[in-house]
Amino acid sequence: MLGLGADRLRADMNRLLALLFHQGVLDEQFLQLQQLQDESSPNFVSEVVNIYFHESEKLLRNLRGLLMDREFTDYKKMGIHLNQFMGSSSSIGAKRVRNVCVAFRAASEQNNRAGCLRALELLEHEYCYLKNKMHELFQLEQQRLLAAGVRYPMQN
Amino acid sequence: MTVEDKRSGLVNEDKFPIGMRILAVDDDPICLKVLENLLRKCHYQVTTTNQAIAALKMLRENKKYDLVISDVNMPDMDGFKLLELVGLEMDLPVIMLSAHSDKELVYKGVTHGAVDYLLKPVRIEELKNIWQHVIRRKKLQPKDQNTSPNQDKPLDGAGGSGQGVSSSGSADQNGKVNRKRKDQDEDEEEEGEENLHENEEPGTQKKPRVVWSVELHRKFVAAVNQLGLDKAVPKKILDLMNVEGLTRENVASHLQKYRLYLKRISSVASQQANMVAAFGAKDSSYLRMGSLDGFGDFRTLSGPGRLSSTSISSYTPGGMLGRLNSPGGLTLRGISSSGLLQSGHSQSLSNSVNTLGKFQPALLPASQGANLFQGVQSSVEPNQLQAKSNTHIGEFNRNDDTAGFTLATSFSDGRVTIGGLSNTVSSSTSNPLMLQVNPQQSQSREAFATQSSLSVPSLNQESFDVDVHGSSNFLDHSRCTENWQGAVQLSKFTANSLPLSEPFSHDSLSTSNLRDNISSTISQIGNGLNDFSSSSVLGTPSDSRVDMQGQTSSMGDVVQNMSYNSRQRWEEHSQDYNPNLNNSFSNINSFFLAMALWHGEVENSALDPKMRSNEDYLLEQTKSQNGFAQNNYESLDDMMNAMIKREQNETMLMDGEFGFDAYSLGSCL
């Protein structure tokens, strides 16, 4: 039972991952993260992704704060935030988020405030979608571990 | 895995790159964490920090790291700034990371010295190969293994520390290198490659510098000659030398330099001619010195007979024996401008000389031009110069070939900053004659190239003559030694000689003498060879790396002195000499003599007599000089000796010291 449960959970996880890959939300960098997870760092992926969420939300808040400001002129500062966002997103394999960042950066370099706003919204949207899916994935993983660990500790 | 090797990642060579110590810096915690894990996966030892300032602190605390990976955009410090600092202070390879691949950023990374530029997200495949940067750096700079490898300068370049050949013969290590080279048979065209192997002595640099005095160097050269350059291994050399307190590592590094020097000399032939040409210009004394430097190199000339023949043949295309280009003579560069420069910091001289060898810019204390002297510098050792000249010279060295020229060029530009020489150099460079130095030569030295004035081009003899004066002298000093070989190519020589001048300036005492000598020598060279010889005479004093050690100033002085004082003498001699010059050898010898004089305080008088009889003169010089002459130079050495001696009298080289020269000269021979 539990074994089946674990297997099914794993199948669900894989299906979800496949979907995310297909949608372009994730790319192979995420797979690399998974490969880095081993006995010495068993929760590597979730740790990294959690940090990512934490940082990203901070960045998004900053970006929004900048753009909401009527007298916003400091595109350079925005660029710095974007740069970091881009770097971290690409590091975990969040492809779509990163792509939006690129567009955002382009608009920012042109001092196109409207364009930046649009990009920001798109960014927030993509980010939310990613975050939800990631949570889903982690939940499945946790359940799978529980299912597999309870009865068959040697497995997994 | 993870070798617990704290020292150098290479310590466990068999396991390398496992355990390579990396410092990762990135303000983005996600990237940092991912990078850390990726690196761990590659079995590296990773230390991370999200602040550049903390990273610097860690590096400065002397924690051994092999490689640094740094992000470009960081809030507390610009990534490029960190890159620069790390390169300067610790000389570690640095890889830049960024989310953007802007061409400007990548370019900036390159110009600031990054060994690579990676794009985020970093893949593990890319990280698996980053150890190559560590190895490359270590291989290129056989520096102390404990410290991060020296900058990735080409072996040549690095002026100092045993880095590859670049020391341009200049005895980085207190001019000993220069001397060493000189002593070795220049003729032997020893490739520095062998030295490179020797350079494997890690940690050699770190030891307290052994001052390679003339005597020591002479012993060294004698030992090497006894063993045969090919068979000369540090252990045996050490045994033969039987000097207390000398370690195998010291010998090894010295040997390496020596080999480089030899190599330089042999290759600089043509350049020397140029140098000589270049030197022809004004400051003559410097130039001469500089050229003499080449002379210093003329150790490579090794044996007047040897050198000249080899060098001459090789260099003088048109049979311009006179061409100082002969690597032997002119290669002032090789000669060590360093040697010459050493004396005083003529630095610049060495610079010019450096062209040959990578003289230590040290020679040119003031002159930025030191570059030229690089070669000279090496000998000259004056670190000050080195800094200055090194820059130039370094380039010079690189070009080695053109080194001679470059020196010249640099000289002309005044870049030579060789203290005093720069003037001369520039002056000389301005000399149309001298400056014949082909820009081509300077090409190598881009920096110098500006010199155009030096145009020490192939030295066509004519120019040689004229130019040679200044330049040759210079060259000699500067370690044209390489050029000396016969490369009448004053251009080279000039380049070299230029450096020489520099050193001389320092010592003004000896240098002046040398200078005179050199100048005179150079004038003599007018015939082409003659010039060469004169340059040799003049120049190499500095080269005498051998001397350079203590004498650096003396060399410089000698050179200068020689050039100045003996100028007249030289003139005289040159006349006599000229005939001989045909051989270029004699010139070279005299040059060497000059150098020798320069070094060992060759007595001026000694030089004079020698110089006179061109060939005989040369020989005499060497012989009379100190025994030094006896060395192989025969003609060149003699010349040098003579030159040096002559100058020396006045200054310092002469006496005894010459022994050093002789040492370099002779032993080289």
Coordinates of C-alpha atoms in Angstrom, one line a residue, chain A residues 29 32-33 35-36 38 41 44 47-48 51-52 55 83-84 86-88 90-92 98 105, chain B residues 27-31 33-34 37-39 41 71 73 98-100 102 120-125:
Chain A
Q29 CA 19.2 23.7 -14.5
Q32 CA 21.1 19.8 -12.0
L33 CA 19.8 21.0 -8.7
Q35 CA 21.3 15.9 -9.1
L36 CA 23.2 17.9 -6.5
D38 CA 22.4 13.5 -2.3
S41 CA 22.6 17.4 1.3
F44 CA 19.2 20.7 -1.2
E47 CA 16.5 24.7 0.7
V48 CA 17.6 26.5 -2.4
I51 CA 15.8 30.9 -0.3
Y52 CA 14.9 31.8 -3.8
E55 CA 14.8 36.7 -2.0
N83 CA 20.1 41.6 -12.3
Q84 CA 19.9 39.7 -9.1
M86 CA 17.7 37.2 -13.2
G87 CA 20.8 35.5 -11.8
S88 CA 18.9 33.6 -9.1
S90 CA 18.5 31.2 -13.9
S91 CA 20.4 29.4 -11.1
I92 CA 17.5 27.4 -10.1
R98 CA 14.1 34.7 -16.2
R105 CA 15.6 44.7 -18.2
Chain B
D27 CA 26.0 38.6 -3.1
D28 CA 23.1 36.5 -4.4
P29 CA 22.6 33.7 -1.8
I30 CA 20.9 31.4 -4.2
C31 CA 23.6 31.5 -6.7
K33 CA 24.5 28.2 -2.6
V34 CA 24.1 26.5 -6.0
N37 CA 27.2 22.7 -4.2
L38 CA 28.2 22.4 -7.7
L39 CA 31.8 23.0 -6.8
K41 CA 30.2 18.0 -6.5
D71 CA 30.2 37.8 -9.3
N73 CA 27.7 42.9 -9.7
S98 CA 27.4 37.2 -14.3
A99 CA 23.9 36.8 -15.3
H100 CA 24.6 39.0 -18.3
D102 CA 27.3 41.9 -22.2
K120 CA 24.8 32.2 -14.9
P121 CA 23.4 29.6 -14.5
V122 CA 26.7 27.9 -14.2
R123 CA 26.7 24.4 -15.3
I124 CA 28.7 21.7 -13.7
E125 CA 30.4 20.8 -16.9

